[in-house]
């Protein structure tokens, strides 16, 4: 149960936590034609699309139940950018179609005719995010069950990017921000050990230092937020595909690391950080 003031939690609402991790992820918002980019964090259209696929919602179906859901994203492991260069052609020697479709849903021919496309795709590799979806408890319970036994294969922004398990971490009776602040760090064991080793080196120690909490960046959907993202889906129908904007705020959250025997309860919060010296690494 939540320890927050009840006034901060909307009646009948809860939060569903999703761990978004996999070898590759790609969350594009402006990707068209032969260059497909990725954002540094999962988009709302990508997460809503994943939930819709889990429930068996087709592209032409209404998203009215899913659109009001609010989204928060915590970056547990940012990953690195991967550029995939390749060429595409029809093995039968036929001209290639373009991305656009006609009134019958068939891809239009390229004009002028092209036989080879040079395409570039961007991915995030080895990234881990924690997504918090806030909304009515009954709806989130249904989504939780759907994610655990999806109707369609799930993907992390693109069909070629399957997620690893477990994806659903269950529901929480907390606010969007509090659920992201209290959930333990979801980074891989290797990345967590590397962080502890680096932290020990920075403190002049000859062994890893295991903090109890660390700071991670997060993006929270907030009507009073000072930034705008154009990634909220209105329809996934290929003929009427459209998006709208939403307000968000960017912040840092001090989260538990989950290390079984932390060395320093104050790291990440703290008196130790107050003495930060940017020249210390140079030996001054």
PDB file of C-alpha atoms in Angstrom:
ATOM      1  CA  UNK A   1       0.000   0.000   0.000  1.00  0.00           C
ATOM      2  CA  UNK A   2       1.115   3.525  -0.656  1.00  0.00           C
ATOM      3  CA  UNK A   3       2.414   5.715   2.151  1.00  0.00           C
ATOM      4  CA  UNK A   4       1.614   8.878   0.179  1.00  0.00           C
ATOM      5  CA  UNK A   5      -1.143  11.331   1.104  1.00  0.00           C
ATOM      6  CA  UNK A   6      -4.325  10.016  -0.445  1.00  0.00           C
ATOM      7  CA  UNK A   7      -4.961  13.416  -2.056  1.00  0.00           C
ATOM      8  CA  UNK A   8      -2.041  12.801  -4.432  1.00  0.00           C
ATOM      9  CA  UNK A   9      -3.557   9.596  -5.779  1.00  0.00           C
ATOM     10  CA  UNK A  10      -6.598   9.884  -8.016  1.00  0.00           C
ATOM     11  CA  UNK A  11      -9.526   7.742  -6.816  1.00  0.00           C
ATOM     12  CA  UNK A  12      -9.656   4.369  -8.543  1.00  0.00           C
ATOM     13  CA  UNK A  13      -6.230   4.822 -10.127  1.00  0.00           C
ATOM     14  CA  UNK A  14      -3.051   2.777  -9.960  1.00  0.00           C
ATOM     15  CA  UNK A  15       0.251   2.429 -11.792  1.00  0.00           C
ATOM     16  CA  UNK A  16       1.426  -0.481 -13.962  1.00  0.00           C
ATOM     17  CA  UNK A  17       5.218  -0.874 -14.092  1.00  0.00           C
ATOM     18  CA  UNK A  18       6.865  -2.253 -17.219  1.00  0.00           C
ATOM     19  CA  UNK A  19      10.529  -3.153 -17.561  1.00  0.00           C
ATOM     20  CA  UNK A  20      11.538  -2.323 -21.149  1.00  0.00           C
ATOM     21  CA  UNK A  21      14.767  -4.189 -21.885  1.00  0.00           C
ATOM     22  CA  UNK A  22      16.217  -6.090 -24.827  1.00  0.00           C
ATOM     23  CA  UNK A  23      19.268  -6.349 -27.095  1.00  0.00           C
ATOM     24  CA  UNK A  24      17.817  -3.608 -29.343  1.00  0.00           C
ATOM     25  CA  UNK A  25      15.174  -0.907 -28.973  1.00  0.00           C
ATOM     26  CA  UNK A  26      14.077   1.835 -31.377  1.00  0.00           C
ATOM     27  CA  UNK A  27      11.627   4.601 -30.454  1.00  0.00           C
ATOM     28  CA  UNK A  28      11.112   6.903 -33.418  1.00  0.00           C
ATOM     29  CA  UNK A  29       8.790   9.901 -33.764  1.00  0.00           C
ATOM     30  CA  UNK A  30       9.904  11.525 -37.036  1.00  0.00           C
ATOM     31  CA  UNK A  31      11.105   8.440 -38.882  1.00  0.00           C
ATOM     32  CA  UNK A  32       9.971   8.202 -42.492  1.00  0.00           C
ATOM     33  CA  UNK A  33      11.394   7.026 -45.784  1.00  0.00           C
ATOM     34  CA  UNK A  34      14.872   5.515 -45.703  1.00  0.00           C
ATOM     35  CA  UNK A  35      16.197   7.029 -42.472  1.00  0.00           C
ATOM     36  CA  UNK A  36      14.647   5.714 -39.258  1.00  0.00           C
ATOM     37  CA  UNK A  37      15.899   7.378 -36.096  1.00  0.00           C
ATOM     38  CA  UNK A  38      15.372   6.553 -32.438  1.00  0.00           C
ATOM     39  CA  UNK A  39      14.708   8.743 -29.425  1.00  0.00           C
ATOM     40  CA  UNK A  40      16.839   8.331 -26.315  1.00  0.00           C
ATOM     41  CA  UNK A  41      13.748   7.173 -24.352  1.00  0.00           C
ATOM     42  CA  UNK A  42      10.601   5.164 -25.154  1.00  0.00           C
ATOM     43  CA  UNK A  43       7.790   7.220 -26.701  1.00  0.00           C
ATOM     44  CA  UNK A  44       4.182   7.228 -25.569  1.00  0.00           C
ATOM     45  CA  UNK A  45       3.084   5.999 -29.006  1.00  0.00           C
ATOM     46  CA  UNK A  46       5.509   3.083 -28.661  1.00  0.00           C
ATOM     47  CA  UNK A  47       4.281   2.096 -25.197  1.00  0.00           C
ATOM     48  CA  UNK A  48       0.599   2.498 -26.132  1.00  0.00           C
ATOM     49  CA  UNK A  49       1.254   0.456 -29.271  1.00  0.00           C
ATOM     50  CA  UNK A  50       2.841  -2.289 -27.173  1.00  0.00           C
ATOM     51  CA  UNK A  51      -0.159  -2.389 -24.810  1.00  0.00           C
ATOM     52  CA  UNK A  52      -2.572  -2.391 -27.758  1.00  0.00           C
ATOM     53  CA  UNK A  53      -0.725  -5.326 -29.334  1.00  0.00           C
ATOM     54  CA  UNK A  54      -0.851  -7.203 -26.031  1.00  0.00           C
ATOM     55  CA  UNK A  55      -4.644  -6.772 -25.953  1.00  0.00           C
ATOM     56  CA  UNK A  56      -5.105  -7.798 -29.586  1.00  0.00           C
ATOM     57  CA  UNK A  57      -6.187  -4.334 -30.731  1.00  0.00           C
ATOM     58  CA  UNK A  58      -5.902  -3.984 -34.514  1.00  0.00           C
ATOM     59  CA  UNK A  59      -4.483  -0.864 -36.164  1.00  0.00           C
ATOM     60  CA  UNK A  60      -7.921   0.253 -37.351  1.00  0.00           C
ATOM     61  CA  UNK A  61      -9.489  -0.136 -33.889  1.00  0.00           C
ATOM     62  CA  UNK A  62     -10.187   2.779 -31.577  1.00  0.00           C
ATOM     63  CA  UNK A  63      -7.577   3.706 -28.942  1.00  0.00           C
ATOM     64  CA  UNK A  64     -10.053   5.688 -26.843  1.00  0.00           C
ATOM     65  CA  UNK A  65      -9.497   3.568 -23.713  1.00  0.00           C
ATOM     66  CA  UNK A  66      -5.701   3.753 -23.886  1.00  0.00           C
ATOM     67  CA  UNK A  67      -5.205   7.395 -24.880  1.00  0.00           C
ATOM     68  CA  UNK A  68      -5.991   8.922 -21.427  1.00  0.00           C
ATOM     69  CA  UNK A  69      -3.294   6.811 -19.731  1.00  0.00           C
ATOM     70  CA  UNK A  70      -0.363   8.854 -18.367  1.00  0.00           C
ATOM     71  CA  UNK A  71       3.233   7.757 -18.842  1.00  0.00           C
ATOM     72  CA  UNK A  72       6.463   8.108 -16.897  1.00  0.00           C
ATOM     73  CA  UNK A  73       9.838   6.820 -18.109  1.00  0.00           C
ATOM     74  CA  UNK A  74      12.928   6.217 -15.950  1.00  0.00           C
ATOM     75  CA  UNK A  75      16.287   5.656 -17.644  1.00  0.00           C
ATOM     76  CA  UNK A  76      17.933   2.801 -15.745  1.00  0.00           C
ATOM     77  CA  UNK A  77      20.524   1.993 -18.404  1.00  0.00           C
ATOM     78  CA  UNK A  78      20.778   4.433 -21.351  1.00  0.00           C
ATOM     79  CA  UNK A  79      22.538   1.983 -23.692  1.00  0.00           C
ATOM     80  CA  UNK A  80      24.496   3.039 -26.758  1.00  0.00           C
ATOM     81  CA  UNK A  81      23.472   4.134 -30.253  1.00  0.00           C
ATOM     82  CA  UNK A  82      23.737   1.577 -33.061  1.00  0.00           C
ATOM     83  CA  UNK A  83      23.627   2.598 -36.769  1.00  0.00           C
ATOM     84  CA  UNK A  84      22.493  -0.134 -39.141  1.00  0.00           C
ATOM     85  CA  UNK A  85      23.340   0.541 -42.802  1.00  0.00           C
ATOM     86  CA  UNK A  86      21.948  -1.703 -45.522  1.00  0.00           C
ATOM     87  CA  UNK A  87      20.535  -1.814 -49.037  1.00  0.00           C
ATOM     88  CA  UNK A  88      17.198  -3.223 -50.181  1.00  0.00           C
ATOM     89  CA  UNK A  89      16.158  -4.569 -53.585  1.00  0.00           C
ATOM     90  CA  UNK A  90      13.595  -6.984 -55.026  1.00  0.00           C
ATOM     91  CA  UNK A  91      15.194 -10.343 -55.859  1.00  0.00           C
ATOM     92  CA  UNK A  92      12.880 -10.602 -58.893  1.00  0.00           C
ATOM     93  CA  UNK A  93      14.325  -7.399 -60.345  1.00  0.00           C
ATOM     94  CA  UNK A  94      11.066  -5.480 -59.971  1.00  0.00           C
ATOM     95  CA  UNK A  95      10.983  -1.743 -59.121  1.00  0.00           C
ATOM     96  CA  UNK A  96      10.641  -1.029 -55.419  1.00  0.00           C
ATOM     97  CA  UNK A  97       7.447   0.364 -53.855  1.00  0.00           C
ATOM     98  CA  UNK A  98       7.512   3.492 -51.687  1.00  0.00           C
ATOM     99  CA  UNK A  99       6.387   3.776 -48.046  1.00  0.00           C
ATOM    100  CA  UNK A 100       3.081   5.523 -48.862  1.00  0.00           C
ATOM    101  CA  UNK A 101      -0.089   3.554 -49.631  1.00  0.00           C
ATOM    102  CA  UNK A 102      -3.002   4.230 -51.994  1.00  0.00           C
ATOM    103  CA  UNK A 103      -6.736   4.212 -51.186  1.00  0.00           C
ATOM    104  CA  UNK A 104      -6.746   0.401 -51.381  1.00  0.00           C
ATOM    105  CA  UNK A 105      -3.925   0.121 -48.856  1.00  0.00           C
ATOM    106  CA  UNK A 106      -1.393  -0.951 -51.509  1.00  0.00           C
ATOM    107  CA  UNK A 107       2.084   0.556 -51.570  1.00  0.00           C
ATOM    108  CA  UNK A 108       2.607   3.098 -54.330  1.00  0.00           C
ATOM    109  CA  UNK A 109       5.452   2.576 -56.871  1.00  0.00           C
ATOM    110  CA  UNK A 110       8.538   4.723 -56.527  1.00  0.00           C
ATOM    111  CA  UNK A 111       8.685   7.733 -58.824  1.00  0.00           C
ATOM    112  CA  UNK A 112      11.095   7.912 -60.548  1.00  0.00           C
ATOM    113  CA  UNK A 113      11.463   4.135 -60.500  1.00  0.00           C
ATOM    114  CA  UNK A 114      14.131   2.818 -58.127  1.00  0.00           C
ATOM    115  CA  UNK A 115      15.558  -0.682 -57.942  1.00  0.00           C
ATOM    116  CA  UNK A 116      17.719  -0.208 -54.829  1.00  0.00           C
ATOM    117  CA  UNK A 117      17.075   1.627 -51.588  1.00  0.00           C
ATOM    118  CA  UNK A 118      19.917   2.651 -49.307  1.00  0.00           C
ATOM    119  CA  UNK A 119      18.460   2.652 -45.818  1.00  0.00           C
ATOM    120  CA  UNK A 120      19.744   3.596 -42.395  1.00  0.00           C
ATOM    121  CA  UNK A 121      18.225   2.444 -39.127  1.00  0.00           C
ATOM    122  CA  UNK A 122      19.179   3.603 -35.643  1.00  0.00           C
ATOM    123  CA  UNK A 123      18.754   1.517 -32.483  1.00  0.00           C
ATOM    124  CA  UNK A 124      19.527   1.671 -28.782  1.00  0.00           C
ATOM    125  CA  UNK A 125      21.521  -1.375 -27.745  1.00  0.00           C
ATOM    126  CA  UNK A 126      21.665  -2.792 -24.199  1.00  0.00           C
ATOM    127  CA  UNK A 127      19.272  -0.153 -22.847  1.00  0.00           C
ATOM    128  CA  UNK A 128      16.912  -0.675 -19.901  1.00  0.00           C
ATOM    129  CA  UNK A 129      13.949   1.583 -19.055  1.00  0.00           C
ATOM    130  CA  UNK A 130      11.274   1.485 -16.395  1.00  0.00           C
ATOM    131  CA  UNK A 131       7.905   2.629 -17.747  1.00  0.00           C
ATOM    132  CA  UNK A 132       5.097   3.607 -15.364  1.00  0.00           C
ATOM    133  CA  UNK A 133       1.592   3.728 -16.830  1.00  0.00           C
ATOM    134  CA  UNK A 134      -1.020   5.474 -14.676  1.00  0.00           C
ATOM    135  CA  UNK A 135      -4.774   5.058 -15.130  1.00  0.00           C
ATOM    136  CA  UNK A 136      -7.911   3.302 -13.877  1.00  0.00           C
ATOM    137  CA  UNK A 137      -7.096   0.222 -11.767  1.00  0.00           C
ATOM    138  CA  UNK A 138      -9.501  -2.061 -13.611  1.00  0.00           C
ATOM    139  CA  UNK A 139      -8.020  -1.157 -17.011  1.00  0.00           C
ATOM    140  CA  UNK A 140      -4.441  -1.545 -15.790  1.00  0.00           C
ATOM    141  CA  UNK A 141      -5.247  -4.943 -14.313  1.00  0.00           C
ATOM    142  CA  UNK A 142      -6.478  -6.038 -17.742  1.00  0.00           C
ATOM    143  CA  UNK A 143      -3.345  -4.642 -19.381  1.00  0.00           C
ATOM    144  CA  UNK A 144      -1.151  -6.395 -16.836  1.00  0.00           C
ATOM    145  CA  UNK A 145      -2.706  -9.752 -17.703  1.00  0.00           C
ATOM    146  CA  UNK A 146      -2.448  -8.988 -21.432  1.00  0.00           C
ATOM    147  CA  UNK A 147       1.277  -8.161 -21.249  1.00  0.00           C
ATOM    148  CA  UNK A 148       1.928 -11.461 -19.454  1.00  0.00           C
ATOM    149  CA  UNK A 149       0.030 -13.398 -22.172  1.00  0.00           C
ATOM    150  CA  UNK A 150      -0.029 -11.098 -25.243  1.00  0.00           C
ATOM    151  CA  UNK A 151      -2.352 -11.601 -28.204  1.00  0.00           C
ATOM    152  CA  UNK A 152       0.301 -10.347 -30.669  1.00  0.00           C
ATOM    153  CA  UNK A 153       4.107 -10.461 -30.362  1.00  0.00           C
ATOM    154  CA  UNK A 154       5.414  -7.480 -28.377  1.00  0.00           C
ATOM    155  CA  UNK A 155       8.176  -5.167 -29.587  1.00  0.00           C
ATOM    156  CA  UNK A 156      10.273  -2.350 -28.186  1.00  0.00           C
ATOM    157  CA  UNK A 157       9.337   0.304 -30.723  1.00  0.00           C
ATOM    158  CA  UNK A 158       9.985  -1.808 -33.840  1.00  0.00           C
ATOM    159  CA  UNK A 159       9.016  -5.364 -34.766  1.00  0.00           C
ATOM    160  CA  UNK A 160      12.644  -6.450 -34.966  1.00  0.00           C
ATOM    161  CA  UNK A 161      13.187  -5.527 -31.284  1.00  0.00           C
ATOM    162  CA  UNK A 162      11.614  -8.186 -29.012  1.00  0.00           C
ATOM    163  CA  UNK A 163      11.677  -7.541 -25.245  1.00  0.00           C
ATOM    164  CA  UNK A 164      13.296  -9.724 -22.619  1.00  0.00           C
ATOM    165  CA  UNK A 165      11.403 -11.053 -19.614  1.00  0.00           C
ATOM    166  CA  UNK A 166      10.061 -10.177 -17.160  1.00  0.00           C
ATOM    167  CA  UNK A 167       8.291  -7.209 -18.743  1.00  0.00           C
ATOM    168  CA  UNK A 168       5.456  -6.603 -16.291  1.00  0.00           C
ATOM    169  CA  UNK A 169       6.550  -5.817 -12.729  1.00  0.00           C
ATOM    170  CA  UNK A 170       2.945  -5.587 -11.563  1.00  0.00           C
ATOM    171  CA  UNK A 171       0.747  -2.787 -10.257  1.00  0.00           C
ATOM    172  CA  UNK A 172       1.412  -0.215  -7.543  1.00  0.00           C
ATOM    173  CA  UNK A 173      -0.987   1.963  -5.553  1.00  0.00           C
ATOM    174  CA  UNK A 174       1.233   5.012  -5.783  1.00  0.00           C
ATOM    175  CA  UNK A 175       1.539   8.174  -7.803  1.00  0.00           C
ATOM    176  CA  UNK A 176       3.373   8.082 -11.107  1.00  0.00           C
ATOM    177  CA  UNK A 177       6.486   9.753  -9.679  1.00  0.00           C
ATOM    178  CA  UNK A 178       6.532   7.802  -6.422  1.00  0.00           C
ATOM    179  CA  UNK A 179       6.297   4.454  -8.214  1.00  0.00           C
ATOM    180  CA  UNK A 180       9.352   5.360 -10.312  1.00  0.00           C
ATOM    181  CA  UNK A 181      11.257   6.619  -7.264  1.00  0.00           C
ATOM    182  CA  UNK A 182      10.676   3.548  -5.084  1.00  0.00           C
ATOM    183  CA  UNK A 183      11.165   0.734  -7.608  1.00  0.00           C
ATOM    184  CA  UNK A 184      14.686  -0.768  -7.423  1.00  0.00           C
ATOM    185  CA  UNK A 185      17.185  -0.148 -10.198  1.00  0.00           C
ATOM    186  CA  UNK A 186      16.434  -2.453 -13.169  1.00  0.00           C
ATOM    187  CA  UNK A 187      19.840  -2.256 -14.822  1.00  0.00           C
ATOM    188  CA  UNK A 188      21.691  -5.477 -15.696  1.00  0.00           C
ATOM    189  CA  UNK A 189      23.932  -7.107 -13.091  1.00  0.00           C
ATOM    190  CA  UNK A 190      27.005  -6.375 -15.236  1.00  0.00           C
ATOM    191  CA  UNK A 191      26.130  -2.675 -15.530  1.00  0.00           C
ATOM    192  CA  UNK A 192      25.482  -2.434 -11.784  1.00  0.00           C
ATOM    193  CA  UNK A 193      28.860  -3.998 -10.997  1.00  0.00           C
ATOM    194  CA  UNK A 194      30.579  -1.658 -13.459  1.00  0.00           C
ATOM    195  CA  UNK A 195      28.928   1.310 -11.735  1.00  0.00           C
ATOM    196  CA  UNK A 196      30.124   0.103  -8.317  1.00  0.00           C
ATOM    197  CA  UNK A 197      33.657  -0.388  -9.646  1.00  0.00           C
ATOM    198  CA  UNK A 198      33.732   3.076 -11.231  1.00  0.00           C
ATOM    199  CA  UNK A 199      32.315   4.665  -8.067  1.00  0.00           C
ATOM    200  CA  UNK A 200      34.996   2.999  -5.930  1.00  0.00           C
ATOM    201  CA  UNK A 201      37.715   4.206  -8.334  1.00  0.00           C
ATOM    202  CA  UNK A 202      36.374   7.781  -8.194  1.00  0.00           C
ATOM    203  CA  UNK A 203      36.513   7.674  -4.380  1.00  0.00           C
ATOM    204  CA  UNK A 204      40.148   6.552  -4.430  1.00  0.00           C
ATOM    205  CA  UNK A 205      39.364   3.014  -3.226  1.00  0.00           C
ATOM    206  CA  UNK A 206      40.882  -0.244  -4.420  1.00  0.00           C
ATOM    207  CA  UNK A 207      37.540  -2.038  -4.344  1.00  0.00           C
ATOM    208  CA  UNK A 208      33.982  -1.434  -5.644  1.00  0.00           C
ATOM    209  CA  UNK A 209      31.663   0.832  -3.672  1.00  0.00           C
ATOM    210  CA  UNK A 210      28.035  -0.272  -3.470  1.00  0.00           C
ATOM    211  CA  UNK A 211      25.671   2.652  -2.843  1.00  0.00           C
ATOM    212  CA  UNK A 212      22.190   2.174  -1.419  1.00  0.00           C
ATOM    213  CA  UNK A 213      20.645   4.751  -3.767  1.00  0.00           C
ATOM    214  CA  UNK A 214      21.617   6.508  -7.005  1.00  0.00           C
ATOM    215  CA  UNK A 215      20.145   9.253  -9.193  1.00  0.00           C
ATOM    216  CA  UNK A 216      18.462   8.328 -12.474  1.00  0.00           C
ATOM    217  CA  UNK A 217      16.831  10.682 -15.005  1.00  0.00           C
ATOM    218  CA  UNK A 218      13.106  10.463 -15.692  1.00  0.00           C
ATOM    219  CA  UNK A 219      10.430  12.028 -17.898  1.00  0.00           C
ATOM    220  CA  UNK A 220       6.958  12.380 -16.386  1.00  0.00           C
ATOM    221  CA  UNK A 221       3.723  13.265 -18.167  1.00  0.00           C
ATOM    222  CA  UNK A 222       2.489  16.412 -16.426  1.00  0.00           C
ATOM    223  CA  UNK A 223      -0.055  19.000 -17.584  1.00  0.00           C
ATOM    224  CA  UNK A 224       2.087  21.656 -15.864  1.00  0.00           C
ATOM    225  CA  UNK A 225       5.324  20.381 -17.422  1.00  0.00           C
ATOM    226  CA  UNK A 226       7.696  22.804 -19.141  1.00  0.00           C
ATOM    227  CA  UNK A 227       8.410  20.652 -22.213  1.00  0.00           C
ATOM    228  CA  UNK A 228       6.232  19.312 -25.031  1.00  0.00           C
ATOM    229  CA  UNK A 229       6.589  15.978 -26.836  1.00  0.00           C
ATOM    230  CA  UNK A 230       4.727  15.178 -30.042  1.00  0.00           C
ATOM    231  CA  UNK A 231       4.460  11.427 -29.472  1.00  0.00           C
ATOM    232  CA  UNK A 232       0.927  10.798 -28.182  1.00  0.00           C
ATOM    233  CA  UNK A 233      -0.966   8.565 -30.642  1.00  0.00           C
ATOM    234  CA  UNK A 234      -4.441   9.417 -31.907  1.00  0.00           C
ATOM    235  CA  UNK A 235      -4.773   6.560 -34.390  1.00  0.00           C
ATOM    236  CA  UNK A 236      -2.541   3.764 -35.722  1.00  0.00           C
ATOM    237  CA  UNK A 237      -4.772   3.264 -38.785  1.00  0.00           C
ATOM    238  CA  UNK A 238      -2.404   3.339 -41.827  1.00  0.00           C
ATOM    239  CA  UNK A 239      -4.885   5.627 -43.653  1.00  0.00           C
ATOM    240  CA  UNK A 240      -5.437   8.069 -40.773  1.00  0.00           C
ATOM    241  CA  UNK A 241      -2.306   7.624 -38.689  1.00  0.00           C
ATOM    242  CA  UNK A 242      -1.885  10.703 -36.500  1.00  0.00           C
ATOM    243  CA  UNK A 243      -0.324  11.961 -33.290  1.00  0.00           C
ATOM    244  CA  UNK A 244      -0.764  14.830 -30.889  1.00  0.00           C
ATOM    245  CA  UNK A 245       1.354  16.613 -28.290  1.00  0.00           C
ATOM    246  CA  UNK A 246       1.576  16.210 -24.521  1.00  0.00           C
ATOM    247  CA  UNK A 247       3.277  18.134 -21.740  1.00  0.00           C
ATOM    248  CA  UNK A 248       6.082  16.526 -19.739  1.00  0.00           C
ATOM    249  CA  UNK A 249       8.676  17.496 -17.170  1.00  0.00           C
ATOM    250  CA  UNK A 250      12.188  16.123 -16.884  1.00  0.00           C
ATOM    251  CA  UNK A 251      13.630  15.344 -13.476  1.00  0.00           C
ATOM    252  CA  UNK A 252      16.094  13.241 -11.518  1.00  0.00           C
ATOM    253  CA  UNK A 253      14.933  10.569  -9.073  1.00  0.00           C
ATOM    254  CA  UNK A 254      16.943   9.127  -6.190  1.00  0.00           C
ATOM    255  CA  UNK A 255      16.180   5.398  -6.424  1.00  0.00           C
ATOM    256  CA  UNK A 256      17.211   2.259  -4.497  1.00  0.00           C
ATOM    257  CA  UNK A 257      20.003   0.255  -6.140  1.00  0.00           C
ATOM    258  CA  UNK A 258      18.955  -3.087  -4.696  1.00  0.00           C
ATOM    259  CA  UNK A 259      22.512  -4.044  -3.709  1.00  0.00           C
ATOM    260  CA  UNK A 260      22.158  -6.605  -0.852  1.00  0.00           C
ATOM    261  CA  UNK A 261      24.843  -5.011   1.347  1.00  0.00           C
ATOM    262  CA  UNK A 262      25.240  -1.311   0.469  1.00  0.00           C
ATOM    263  CA  UNK A 263      28.418   0.377   1.723  1.00  0.00           C
ATOM    264  CA  UNK A 264      27.153   3.900   2.157  1.00  0.00           C
ATOM    265  CA  UNK A 265      23.582   4.834   2.967  1.00  0.00           C
ATOM    266  CA  UNK A 266      24.248   8.498   2.195  1.00  0.00           C
ATOM    267  CA  UNK A 267      25.552   8.152  -1.381  1.00  0.00           C
ATOM    268  CA  UNK A 268      23.243   9.810  -3.865  1.00  0.00           C
ATOM    269  CA  UNK A 269      21.712  12.122  -1.399  1.00  0.00           C
ATOM    270  CA  UNK A 270      24.179  13.746   0.653  1.00  0.00           C
ATOM    271  CA  UNK A 271      26.830  15.114   2.567  1.00  0.00           C
ATOM    272  CA  UNK A 272      29.447  13.253   0.493  1.00  0.00           C
ATOM    273  CA  UNK A 273      28.201  14.776  -2.741  1.00  0.00           C
ATOM    274  CA  UNK A 274      28.305  18.254  -1.229  1.00  0.00           C
ATOM    275  CA  UNK A 275      32.078  18.029  -1.374  1.00  0.00           C
ATOM    276  CA  UNK A 276      32.231  17.184  -5.079  1.00  0.00           C
ATOM    277  CA  UNK A 277      35.517  18.313  -6.620  1.00  0.00           C
ATOM    278  CA  UNK A 278      35.597  18.239 -10.464  1.00  0.00           C
ATOM    279  CA  UNK A 279      39.443  18.392 -10.417  1.00  0.00           C
ATOM    280  CA  UNK A 280      39.826  15.342  -8.162  1.00  0.00           C
ATOM    281  CA  UNK A 281      40.082  12.969 -11.153  1.00  0.00           C
ATOM    282  CA  UNK A 282      43.061  14.990 -12.413  1.00  0.00           C
ATOM    283  CA  UNK A 283      44.943  14.464  -9.158  1.00  0.00           C
ATOM    284  CA  UNK A 284      44.883  18.139  -8.087  1.00  0.00           C
TER     285      UNK A 284
END
